[in-house]
Amino acid sequence: MRNLSSAHGGLYVSAPGKIILFGEHAVVYGRTAIAGSIDLRTYVSLFTSADGRIYLSLPDLGVEKTWLLKDLIKAADRLAAEHPVEEEQPPSLELLVPIARKLSGSSEHPVEEEQPPSLELLVPIARKLSGSCEDQCGVQHLAILAFWYLLLGVAHRKRDLLAVKATVRFKLPSCVGDLLAVKATVRFKLPSCVGLGSSGAYCVCIATALLQTSGLIPSPSIVTDEDGNLTWEDQHLDMIRKWATAAESLIHGRASGLDAAVCTYGTLQIRD
């Protein structure tokens, strides 16, 4: 996974696909698998928008979607007030997905800082915000839901961290909210639904772009090739991998984490 040039104020990220050489199904149940990256990639370009809207463009899937930033901010404020974030844990899928579904078509459950958001917490909200219904399971709907899960997770994490630093609860500052008024465009050189890691690469790219844009990870600093492409330090790659694995589980139902690992780190990966 690498960061391409950031010309014209945009952020450009790409991640490779993968091929599993051994243990494709067994790895889901904790057995050994061997996989490697391939020279087919998914590309994400991300710009901030100035009109208070969030845009997601997936031209290869026929998806063009727009949402209001204020709905994301409202959901993030509510999440941070009701579900403080714990360090080292990802956002809850169970919590965020229902909200993401609602927004994409808002008790205290701490989440750790470097882990992906809780599925239990974010998935219901993601469904609501994205406009995705629970019975919609096509590639397009799942891609939108994964995007919203990650978007909500980043907004929730950023909102909570800022509140903790200030030692008081307050609304998400507009300058932070503006960072998440994004125009994301994804292009696939990987065919979908053929086992080459298109969903893993998609989740890795979206997670990376949103984490960096929000300042939850720094800009990359490690040169990967003679063209000057960059990647991140191991601790930040590990955070990307965890968030991408959680998002990918929305697409596959149960993700071993192998795809996200290969798409994040590249090269050959052995999963025991």
XYZ file of N, CA and C in Angstrom:
816
model
N 0.848 -1.176 0.000
C 0.000 0.000 0.000
C 0.887 1.230 0.000
N 0.542 2.226 -0.816
C 1.432 3.367 -0.905
C 0.650 4.642 -1.182
N 1.301 5.741 -0.837
C 0.774 7.060 -1.095
C 1.425 7.568 -2.364
N 0.608 7.985 -3.321
C 1.135 8.539 -4.553
C 1.297 10.044 -4.381
N 1.613 10.762 -5.441
C 1.832 12.196 -5.327
C 0.581 12.894 -4.815
N 0.764 13.978 -4.057
C -0.362 14.732 -3.503
C -0.483 16.080 -4.193
N -0.442 16.063 -5.513
C -0.513 17.298 -6.279
C -1.899 17.919 -6.172
N -1.960 19.264 -6.355
C -3.217 20.009 -6.405
C -4.030 19.853 -5.121
N -3.372 19.604 -4.006
C -4.067 19.544 -2.735
C -4.811 18.260 -2.476
N -4.721 17.297 -3.373
C -5.431 16.040 -3.190
C -4.548 14.975 -2.570
N -5.188 13.935 -2.099
C -4.483 12.786 -1.534
C -4.729 11.596 -2.445
N -3.663 10.915 -2.843
C -3.771 9.781 -3.754
C -3.161 8.544 -3.095
N -3.946 7.490 -3.015
C -3.514 6.262 -2.346
C -3.820 5.079 -3.249
N -2.941 4.090 -3.249
C -3.233 2.854 -3.983
C -2.850 1.653 -3.132
N -3.513 0.538 -3.390
C -3.217 -0.715 -2.691
C -3.288 -1.857 -3.695
N -2.416 -2.861 -3.552
C -2.406 -3.974 -4.502
C -3.486 -4.997 -4.191
N -3.777 -5.807 -5.192
C -4.616 -6.972 -4.962
C -3.775 -8.098 -4.393
N -4.384 -9.277 -4.287
C -3.668 -10.396 -3.685
C -4.064 -11.704 -4.364
N -3.190 -12.675 -4.206
C -3.516 -14.039 -4.608
C -3.121 -14.959 -3.460
N -4.012 -15.856 -3.097
C -3.727 -16.798 -2.014
C -3.179 -18.084 -2.618
N -1.997 -18.458 -2.185
C -1.326 -19.637 -2.722
C -1.719 -20.907 -1.984
N -2.106 -20.735 -0.723
C -2.399 -21.908 0.105
C -3.303 -21.491 1.260
N -4.354 -22.263 1.516
C -5.180 -22.055 2.705
C -6.261 -21.010 2.567
N -6.799 -20.831 1.361
C -7.761 -19.750 1.115
C -8.972 -19.804 2.046
N -9.530 -20.988 2.250
C -10.709 -21.108 3.113
C -10.324 -21.446 4.549
N -9.261 -22.196 4.718
C -8.862 -22.620 6.065
C -8.450 -21.448 6.939
N -7.926 -20.367 6.322
C -7.438 -19.238 7.108
C -8.565 -18.568 7.889
N -9.789 -18.655 7.376
C -10.934 -18.067 8.079
C -11.143 -18.739 9.430
N -10.696 -20.000 9.534
C -10.867 -20.768 10.766
C -9.570 -20.892 11.551
N -8.631 -19.977 11.271
C -7.417 -19.916 12.072
C -6.290 -20.816 11.616
N -6.402 -21.410 10.423
C -5.327 -22.272 9.915
C -4.335 -21.451 9.091
N -3.210 -22.080 8.765
C -2.145 -21.392 8.037
C -2.538 -21.104 6.590
N -2.144 -19.928 6.111
C -2.344 -19.558 4.709
C -1.138 -18.759 4.235
N -0.872 -18.852 2.945
C 0.212 -18.089 2.324
C -0.380 -17.298 1.165
N -0.105 -15.994 1.136
C -0.647 -15.132 0.087
C 0.389 -14.091 -0.299
N 0.254 -13.567 -1.507
C 1.168 -12.535 -1.979
C 0.423 -11.463 -2.746
N 1.027 -10.288 -2.841
C 0.405 -9.191 -3.577
C 0.657 -9.353 -5.070
N -0.229 -8.761 -5.875
C -0.106 -8.810 -7.328
C -0.067 -7.390 -7.880
N 0.372 -7.265 -9.118
C 0.564 -5.948 -9.719
C -0.712 -5.444 -10.396
N -1.819 -5.573 -9.708
C -3.085 -4.946 -10.091
C -3.556 -4.207 -8.851
N -3.969 -2.952 -9.002
C -4.195 -2.123 -7.828
C -5.557 -1.436 -7.856
N -5.953 -0.967 -6.693
C -7.098 -0.072 -6.541
C -6.550 1.305 -6.187
N -7.158 2.342 -6.768
C -6.666 3.709 -6.587
C -7.762 4.600 -6.004
N -7.392 5.408 -5.025
C -8.325 6.367 -4.436
C -7.719 7.764 -4.520
N -8.505 8.702 -5.010
C -8.135 10.115 -4.923
C -9.132 10.787 -3.994
N -8.639 11.645 -3.119
C -9.506 12.277 -2.129
C -9.171 13.756 -2.020
N -10.193 14.575 -2.190
C -10.071 16.021 -2.048
C -11.093 16.495 -1.019
N -10.822 17.610 -0.365
C -11.841 18.203 0.495
C -12.765 19.056 -0.364
N -14.048 19.059 -0.013
C -15.029 19.856 -0.746
C -15.354 21.106 0.058
N -15.818 22.142 -0.633
C -16.084 23.420 0.032
C -17.573 23.701 0.175
N -18.404 22.724 -0.128
C -19.848 22.978 -0.135
C -20.605 22.231 0.961
N -19.861 21.710 1.957
C -20.533 21.045 3.062
C -21.159 19.716 2.690
N -20.586 19.054 1.709
C -21.114 17.764 1.273
C -20.010 16.711 1.223
N -20.436 15.463 1.242
C -19.538 14.312 1.125
C -19.877 13.605 -0.177
N -18.863 13.328 -0.974
C -19.072 12.697 -2.278
C -18.320 11.370 -2.341
N -18.967 10.366 -2.895
C -18.313 9.086 -3.165
C -18.598 8.707 -4.607
N -17.535 8.546 -5.381
C -17.657 8.178 -6.789
C -16.946 6.851 -7.032
N -17.712 5.857 -7.489
C -17.171 4.546 -7.867
C -17.574 4.292 -9.309
N -16.917 4.956 -10.270
C -17.353 4.873 -11.661
C -17.378 3.462 -12.222
N -16.466 2.609 -11.761
C -16.421 1.235 -12.271
C -17.588 0.394 -11.766
N -18.261 0.871 -10.708
C -19.431 0.169 -10.172
C -20.723 0.921 -10.460
N -20.610 2.054 -11.162
C -21.798 2.837 -11.476
C -22.389 3.557 -10.278
N -21.548 3.958 -9.321
C -22.023 4.608 -8.097
C -21.572 6.065 -8.067
N -22.520 6.967 -7.870
C -22.254 8.385 -7.636
C -23.181 8.821 -6.507
N -22.630 9.085 -5.312
C -23.458 9.393 -4.147
C -22.998 10.693 -3.488
N -23.971 11.403 -2.906
C -23.696 12.653 -2.199
C -24.492 12.682 -0.901
N -23.843 13.159 0.175
C -24.517 13.297 1.470
C -24.144 14.636 2.094
N -24.913 15.055 3.084
C -24.644 16.299 3.800
C -23.659 16.053 4.940
N -22.641 16.895 5.026
C -21.650 16.781 6.093
C -22.288 16.957 7.469
N -23.292 17.820 7.564
C -23.894 18.102 8.873
C -24.483 16.841 9.510
N -24.939 15.893 8.685
C -25.478 14.652 9.233
C -24.373 13.808 9.867
N -23.196 13.815 9.237
C -22.046 13.107 9.809
C -21.613 13.752 11.122
N -21.534 15.078 11.142
C -21.114 15.797 12.346
C -22.067 15.514 13.503
N -23.359 15.547 13.200
C -24.366 15.304 14.234
C -24.220 13.896 14.811
N -24.018 12.922 13.922
C -23.857 11.538 14.374
C -22.580 11.370 15.189
N -21.492 12.026 14.768
C -20.219 11.926 15.492
C -20.328 12.540 16.882
N -21.012 13.679 16.993
C -21.200 14.310 18.302
C -22.003 13.404 19.230
N -23.035 12.803 18.683
C -23.873 11.924 19.502
C -23.096 10.679 19.940
N -22.340 10.100 19.011
C -21.547 8.913 19.339
C -20.523 9.206 20.422
N -19.826 10.333 20.279
C -18.781 10.668 21.244
C -19.365 10.928 22.627
N -20.563 11.503 22.676
C -21.199 11.780 23.959
C -21.669 10.499 24.642
N -22.164 9.546 23.841
C -22.760 8.338 24.411
C -21.795 7.162 24.488
N -20.753 7.163 23.622
C -19.849 6.012 23.542
C -18.405 6.500 23.463
N -17.801 6.881 24.588
C -16.411 7.345 24.581
C -15.475 6.296 23.984
N -14.407 6.766 23.364
C -13.455 5.893 22.686
C -12.388 5.408 23.648
N -12.081 4.108 23.611
C -10.974 3.544 24.389
C -9.756 3.409 23.503
N -8.607 3.605 24.081
C -7.368 3.468 23.326
C -7.179 2.035 22.874
N -6.612 1.909 21.668
C -6.187 0.635 21.091
C -7.310 -0.225 20.533
N -8.551 0.240 20.531
C -9.628 -0.587 19.995
C -10.224 0.038 18.744
N -10.646 -0.807 17.774
C -11.329 -0.308 16.583
C -12.772 0.050 16.889
N -13.397 0.852 16.045
C -14.812 1.161 16.249
C -15.665 -0.094 16.136
N -16.744 -0.139 16.889
C -17.635 -1.304 16.899
C -18.479 -1.367 15.640
N -18.390 -2.488 14.927
C -19.235 -2.675 13.749
C -20.702 -2.704 14.135
N -21.010 -3.400 15.220
C -22.403 -3.547 15.623
C -23.040 -2.208 15.964
N -22.266 -1.305 16.515
C -22.810 -0.014 16.904
C -22.895 0.950 15.724
N -21.861 0.963 14.868
C -21.805 1.963 13.811
C -22.571 1.600 12.549
N -22.679 0.314 12.243
C -23.289 -0.052 10.963
C -24.741 0.393 10.841
N -25.598 0.197 11.864
C -26.967 0.690 11.713
C -27.028 2.191 11.439
N -26.153 2.965 12.089
C -26.145 4.411 11.859
C -25.638 4.719 10.458
N -24.595 4.007 10.034
C -24.054 4.233 8.691
C -25.088 3.906 7.625
N -25.856 2.848 7.854
C -26.913 2.499 6.895
C -27.929 3.626 6.783
N -28.323 4.176 7.914
C -29.346 5.224 7.912
C -28.837 6.503 7.262
N -27.617 6.907 7.601
C -27.094 8.162 7.089
C -26.669 8.062 5.638
N -26.228 6.867 5.215
C -25.788 6.765 3.834
C -26.984 6.485 2.935
N -28.303 6.243 2.998
C -29.527 6.046 2.131
C -30.573 7.042 1.905
N -27.899 7.806 14.181
C -27.269 8.545 15.125
C -27.367 7.909 16.421
N -25.061 5.181 26.751
C -24.410 4.131 27.571
C -22.926 4.124 27.316
N -22.227 3.776 27.367
C -20.790 3.976 27.267
C -20.109 2.675 26.895
N -19.577 2.649 25.722
C -18.841 1.481 25.234
C -17.508 1.979 24.691
N -16.458 2.034 25.498
C -15.183 2.590 25.081
C -14.562 1.844 23.906
N -13.740 2.573 23.130
C -13.055 2.005 21.972
C -11.595 2.404 22.012
N -10.706 1.527 21.628
C -9.283 1.839 21.729
C -8.786 2.621 20.535
N -7.743 3.412 20.762
C -7.325 4.426 19.809
C -6.840 3.872 18.488
N -6.046 2.813 18.464
C -5.451 2.353 17.222
C -6.214 1.198 16.606
N -7.301 0.794 17.214
C -8.104 -0.294 16.680
C -9.237 0.276 15.843
N -9.801 -0.558 14.950
C -10.912 -0.070 14.142
C -12.140 0.190 14.988
N -13.064 1.001 14.476
C -14.268 1.307 15.241
C -15.106 0.063 15.494
N -15.885 0.102 16.554
C -16.765 -1.010 16.911
C -17.855 -1.205 15.873
N -17.948 -2.430 15.348
C -19.010 -2.734 14.390
C -20.379 -2.564 15.034
N -20.506 -3.002 16.293
C -21.786 -2.909 16.985
C -22.255 -1.468 17.100
N -21.316 -0.574 17.299
C -21.660 0.830 17.493
C -21.967 1.540 16.181
N -21.125 1.320 15.170
C -21.194 2.158 13.977
C -22.065 1.627 12.851
N -22.208 0.315 12.734
C -22.926 -0.226 11.579
C -24.373 0.260 11.504
N -25.143 0.251 12.605
C -26.513 0.761 12.499
C -26.566 2.220 12.043
N -25.628 3.047 12.548
C -25.604 4.459 12.158
C -25.176 4.591 10.701
N -24.189 3.788 10.304
C -23.716 3.835 8.919
C -24.826 3.471 7.944
N -25.624 2.475 8.302
C -26.752 2.096 7.445
C -27.718 3.269 7.290
N -28.001 3.939 8.401
C -28.960 5.044 8.370
C -28.445 6.196 7.517
N -27.193 6.581 7.721
C -26.646 7.732 7.011
C -26.421 7.452 5.533
N -26.052 6.217 5.214
C -25.744 5.890 3.820
C -26.988 5.599 3.004
N -28.103 5.364 3.695
C -29.326 5.016 2.978
C -29.374 3.566 2.592
N -28.512 2.754 3.189
C -28.432 1.332 2.856
C -29.326 0.526 3.780
N -30.142 -0.338 3.208
C -31.017 -1.196 4.000
C -30.307 -2.505 4.323
N -30.787 -3.176 5.360
C -30.119 -4.390 5.823
C -30.171 -5.505 4.795
N -31.198 -5.498 3.938
C -31.328 -6.578 2.965
C -30.634 -6.260 1.648
N -29.948 -5.124 1.582
C -29.209 -4.773 0.377
C -27.785 -5.301 0.516
N -27.435 -6.265 -0.314
C -26.120 -6.894 -0.157
C -25.342 -6.929 -1.469
N -25.738 -6.110 -2.461
C -24.983 -6.039 -3.696
C -23.640 -5.369 -3.477
N -22.758 -5.522 -4.448
C -21.407 -4.963 -4.339
C -21.458 -3.462 -4.083
N -22.323 -2.753 -4.818
C -22.398 -1.301 -4.669
C -22.818 -0.898 -3.259
N -23.852 -1.535 -2.736
C -24.355 -1.183 -1.409
C -23.324 -1.491 -0.324
N -22.626 -2.610 -0.463
C -21.621 -2.976 0.534
C -20.428 -2.024 0.497
N -20.060 -1.570 -0.702
C -18.962 -0.607 -0.824
C -19.332 0.715 -0.158
N -20.578 1.157 -0.342
C -21.043 2.393 0.287
C -21.071 2.243 1.804
N -21.552 1.106 2.276
C -21.638 0.875 3.720
C -20.253 0.852 4.362
N -19.288 0.187 3.712
C -17.922 0.149 4.244
C -17.325 1.552 4.304
N -17.585 2.355 3.276
C -17.115 3.744 3.258
C -17.679 4.516 4.445
N -18.973 4.352 4.693
C -19.608 5.091 5.784
C -19.178 4.580 7.155
N -18.947 3.303 7.269
C -18.428 2.771 8.535
C -17.092 3.434 8.875
N -16.197 3.508 7.890
C -14.885 4.111 8.118
C -14.998 5.613 8.351
N -15.872 6.276 7.606
C -16.073 7.714 7.773
C -16.593 8.039 9.174
N -17.578 7.281 9.620
C -18.109 7.463 10.968
C -17.057 7.165 12.034
N -16.290 6.098 11.809
C -15.256 5.733 12.766
C -14.223 6.825 12.937
N -13.806 7.421 11.817
C -12.823 8.506 11.868
C -13.411 9.734 12.563
N -14.642 10.100 12.211
C -15.275 11.271 12.823
C -15.471 11.064 14.324
N -15.897 9.870 14.702
C -16.101 9.530 16.119
C -14.784 9.610 16.882
N -13.746 8.999 16.310
C -12.440 8.981 16.971
C -11.878 10.388 17.121
N -11.964 11.168 16.059
C -11.414 12.525 16.101
C -12.183 13.381 17.097
N -13.483 13.275 17.065
C -14.325 14.053 17.981
C -14.023 13.705 19.437
N -13.875 12.430 19.725
C -13.640 12.002 21.098
C -12.247 12.403 21.579
N -11.254 12.262 20.724
C -9.889 12.620 21.116
C -9.771 14.108 21.408
N -10.436 14.929 20.601
C -10.399 16.368 20.836
C -11.080 16.729 22.151
N -12.171 16.052 22.440
C -12.883 16.312 23.690
C -12.037 15.911 24.894
N -11.345 14.783 24.781
C -10.486 14.322 25.875
C -9.357 15.315 26.117
N -8.760 15.811 25.042
C -7.659 16.763 25.194
C -8.120 18.043 25.887
N -9.350 18.435 25.610
C -9.866 19.661 26.212
C -10.424 19.424 27.610
N -10.551 18.126 27.980
C -11.090 17.692 29.283
C -12.548 18.069 29.491
N -13.200 18.570 28.431
C -14.633 18.852 28.502
C -15.263 18.404 27.202
N -16.572 18.178 27.229
C -17.299 17.796 26.029
C -17.671 19.044 25.231
N -17.463 18.982 23.935
C -17.838 20.104 23.096
C -18.140 19.595 21.699
N -18.740 20.448 20.904
C -19.102 20.078 19.539
C -17.847 19.911 18.692
N -17.943 19.071 17.658
C -16.824 18.878 16.750
C -16.508 20.202 16.060
N -15.295 20.740 16.201
C -14.971 22.021 15.582
C -15.182 21.982 14.078
N -15.602 23.106 13.522
C -15.888 23.130 12.089
C -14.647 22.828 11.271
N -13.455 23.214 11.776
C -12.235 22.957 11.012
C -11.979 21.466 10.874
N -12.351 20.687 11.900
C -12.194 19.237 11.831
C -13.264 18.645 10.934
N -14.499 19.135 11.082
C -15.579 18.658 10.233
C -15.283 18.895 8.766
N -14.695 20.054 8.467
C -14.387 20.372 7.078
C -13.433 19.361 6.461
N -12.551 18.770 7.285
C -11.618 17.773 6.773
C -12.352 16.551 6.243
N -13.550 16.294 6.773
C -14.314 15.123 6.367
C -15.379 15.452 5.330
N -15.418 16.699 4.873
C -16.225 17.040 3.697
C -15.365 16.676 2.492
N -15.454 15.430 2.084
C -14.496 14.899 1.116
C -15.167 14.515 -0.196
N -14.360 14.529 -1.232
C -14.736 13.984 -2.529
C -13.808 12.804 -2.794
N -14.326 11.610 -2.650
C -13.519 10.395 -2.825
C -13.899 9.720 -4.136
N -12.899 9.435 -4.941
C -13.098 8.717 -6.201
C -12.246 7.458 -6.178
N -12.861 6.327 -6.472
C -12.162 5.037 -6.435
C -12.191 4.422 -7.827
N -11.017 4.013 -8.301
C -10.914 3.298 -9.579
C -10.286 1.932 -9.329
N -10.867 0.934 -9.967
C -10.426 -0.446 -9.760
C -9.721 -0.978 -11.007
N -8.496 -1.436 -10.841
C -7.825 -2.216 -11.875
C -7.964 -3.701 -11.568
N -8.602 -3.983 -10.424
C -8.850 -5.362 -9.996
C -10.293 -5.733 -10.314
N -10.530 -6.872 -10.942
C -11.912 -7.331 -11.121
C -12.499 -7.734 -9.774
N -13.792 -7.516 -9.597
C -14.426 -7.867 -8.328
C -14.971 -9.284 -8.364
N -15.122 -9.851 -7.174
C -15.767 -11.162 -6.989
C -15.015 -12.312 -7.647
N -13.693 -12.195 -7.768
C -12.915 -13.290 -8.361
C -11.776 -13.723 -7.438
N -11.771 -13.245 -6.199
C -10.771 -13.694 -5.237
C -9.422 -13.023 -5.329
N -9.359 -11.840 -5.957
C -8.076 -11.150 -6.094
C -7.927 -9.976 -5.127
N -8.793 -9.904 -4.139
C -8.606 -8.911 -3.084
C -9.124 -7.523 -3.390
N -10.107 -7.403 -4.286
C -10.605 -6.066 -4.625
C -11.248 -5.381 -3.421
N -11.982 -6.133 -2.615
C -12.620 -5.523 -1.441
C -11.582 -5.151 -0.384
N -10.567 -5.995 -0.208
C -9.508 -5.674 0.738
C -8.751 -4.423 0.332
N -8.410 -4.321 -0.955
C -7.694 -3.144 -1.447
C -8.548 -1.889 -1.312
N -9.849 -2.023 -1.586
C -10.776 -0.893 -1.443
C -10.809 -0.399 0.000
N -10.966 -1.312 0.941
C -11.049 -0.929 2.353
C -9.736 -0.335 2.854
N -8.614 -0.880 2.398
C -7.309 -0.341 2.789
C -7.145 1.086 2.272
N -7.515 1.319 1.021
C -7.372 2.659 0.435
C -8.268 3.678 1.134
N -9.535 3.316 1.354
C -10.461 4.245 2.001
C -10.023 4.523 3.437
N -9.651 3.472 4.172
C -9.202 3.659 5.554
C -7.985 4.576 5.607
N -7.022 4.342 4.731
C -5.802 5.149 4.713
C -6.104 6.605 4.413
N -6.895 6.845 3.368
C -7.194 8.218 2.956
C -7.917 8.986 4.059
N -8.892 8.354 4.708
C -9.656 9.044 5.749
C -8.841 9.232 7.028
N -8.054 8.221 7.399
C -7.215 8.346 8.597
C -6.187 9.462 8.432
N -5.584 9.561 7.238
C -4.590 10.611 7.036
C -5.244 11.981 6.924
N -6.339 12.075 6.187
C -7.009 13.362 6.019
C -7.444 13.948 7.356
N -7.886 13.084 8.258
C -8.357 13.543 9.566
C -7.223 13.781 10.554
N -6.008 13.378 10.189
C -4.873 13.565 11.081
C -4.690 12.466 12.105
N -5.421 11.357 11.963
C -5.266 10.245 12.902
C -4.000 9.439 12.624
N -3.495 9.512 11.399
C -2.150 9.029 11.088
C -1.439 10.149 10.336
N -0.110 10.212 10.420
C 0.615 11.276 9.728
C 0.762 10.974 8.243
N 1.301 11.929 7.523
C 1.648 11.681 6.124
C 2.749 10.631 6.065
N 2.807 9.847 4.994
C 3.841 8.813 4.896
C 5.222 9.429 4.731
N 6.233 8.707 5.173
C 7.588 9.261 5.136
C 8.629 8.286 4.605
N 8.235 7.051 4.309
C 9.198 6.035 3.888
C 9.117 5.851 2.376
N 10.222 6.106 1.698
C 10.261 5.976 0.235
C 10.272 4.503 -0.144
N 9.408 4.128 -1.101
C 9.285 2.720 -1.478
C 9.944 2.379 -2.803
N 10.163 3.379 -3.667
C 10.729 3.077 -4.980
C 11.394 4.312 -5.566
N 11.987 4.145 -6.741
C 12.727 5.235 -7.379
C 11.809 6.338 -7.893
N 10.507 6.064 -7.974
C 9.559 7.092 -8.403
C 9.158 8.024 -7.268
N 9.635 7.738 -6.078
C 9.337 8.604 -4.944
C 8.030 8.311 -4.240
N 7.398 7.177 -4.544
C 6.184 6.802 -3.825
C 6.519 6.502 -2.366
N 5.573 6.778 -1.495
C 5.821 6.682 -0.060
C 4.881 5.694 0.612
N 5.313 5.187 1.758
C 4.437 4.385 2.604
C 4.624 4.828 4.052
N 3.941 4.159 4.972
C 3.892 4.580 6.365
C 4.776 3.693 7.245
N 5.049 4.167 8.438
C 5.766 3.355 9.415
C 4.880 2.200 9.869
N 5.519 1.170 10.423
C 4.795 -0.065 10.758
C 3.603 0.164 11.683
N 3.745 1.036 12.667
C 2.645 1.239 13.612
C 1.418 1.827 12.926
N 1.638 2.662 11.920
C 0.515 3.257 11.202
C -0.060 2.273 10.182
N 0.806 1.466 9.573
C 0.310 0.414 8.685
C -0.539 -0.586 9.459
N -0.136 -0.880 10.688
C -0.908 -1.818 11.499
C -2.292 -1.253 11.823
N -2.359 0.030 12.091
C -3.652 0.668 12.342
C -4.525 0.614 11.095
N -3.940 0.909 9.943
C -4.675 0.827 8.675
C -5.211 -0.585 8.466
N -4.355 -1.575 8.693
C -4.760 -2.975 8.503
C -5.951 -3.335 9.388
N -5.908 -2.937 10.641
C -6.996 -3.275 11.563
C -8.309 -2.629 11.143
N -8.257 -1.359 10.773
C -9.480 -0.671 10.349
C -10.018 -1.288 9.058
N -9.122 -1.596 8.126
C -9.559 -2.183 6.854
C -10.154 -3.569 7.058
N -9.578 -4.356 7.958
C -10.113 -5.691 8.242
C -11.530 -5.603 8.790
N -11.760 -4.662 9.708
C -13.106 -4.485 10.258
C -14.087 -4.088 9.164
N -13.690 -3.154 8.301
C -14.576 -2.720 7.217
C -14.847 -3.859 6.238
N -13.820 -4.670 5.970
C -13.995 -5.770 5.020
C -14.956 -6.824 5.553
N -15.035 -6.949 6.877
C -15.963 -7.930 7.444
C -17.412 -7.556 7.152
N -17.665 -6.279 6.862
C -19.007 -5.872 6.440
C -19.337 -6.414 5.062
N -18.318 -6.584 4.247
C -18.518 -7.042 2.871
C -18.602 -8.557 2.809
N -17.740 -9.243 3.560
C -17.661 -10.704 3.471
C -18.374 -11.433 4.606
N -18.787 -10.706 5.631
C -19.435 -11.362 6.754
C -18.438 -11.870 7.772
N -17.377 -12.488 7.316
C -16.301 -12.933 8.205
C -14.990 -12.807 7.451
N -14.133 -11.910 7.898
C -12.858 -11.675 7.222
C -11.714 -12.190 8.088
N -10.809 -12.955 7.482
C -9.670 -13.498 8.228
C -8.635 -12.426 8.539
N -8.644 -11.344 7.764
C -7.628 -10.313 7.906
C -6.461 -10.500 6.968
N -6.416 -11.641 6.265
C -5.293 -11.901 5.364
C -5.306 -10.951 4.175
N -6.474 -10.750 3.574
C -6.553 -9.850 2.418
C -6.085 -8.446 2.791
N -6.602 -7.935 3.904
C -6.228 -6.586 4.325
C -4.737 -6.491 4.626
N -4.158 -7.556 5.191
C -2.723 -7.553 5.497
C -1.891 -7.486 4.221
N -2.256 -8.300 3.233
C -1.505 -8.296 1.969
C -1.663 -6.958 1.263
N -2.896 -6.427 1.251
C -3.145 -5.160 0.572
C -2.483 -3.989 1.295
N -2.255 -4.123 2.582
C -1.589 -3.070 3.352
C -0.075 -3.141 3.218
N 0.488 -4.331 3.412
C 1.945 -4.475 3.468
C 2.565 -4.878 2.135
N 1.767 -5.520 1.259
C 2.329 -6.034 0.023
C 3.194 -7.258 0.274
N 3.979 -7.627 -0.703
C 4.906 -8.769 -0.657
C 4.181 -10.066 -0.306
N 4.911 -10.982 0.338
C 4.361 -12.291 0.711
C 3.987 -12.273 2.184
N 2.801 -12.790 2.498
C 2.331 -12.827 3.879
C 1.973 -14.261 4.254
N 2.410 -14.670 5.432
C 2.048 -15.986 5.970
C 1.197 -15.761 7.208
N 0.001 -16.309 7.206
C -0.907 -16.148 8.342
C -1.083 -17.492 9.033
N -0.678 -17.577 10.306
C -0.825 -18.813 11.080
C -2.143 -18.799 11.837
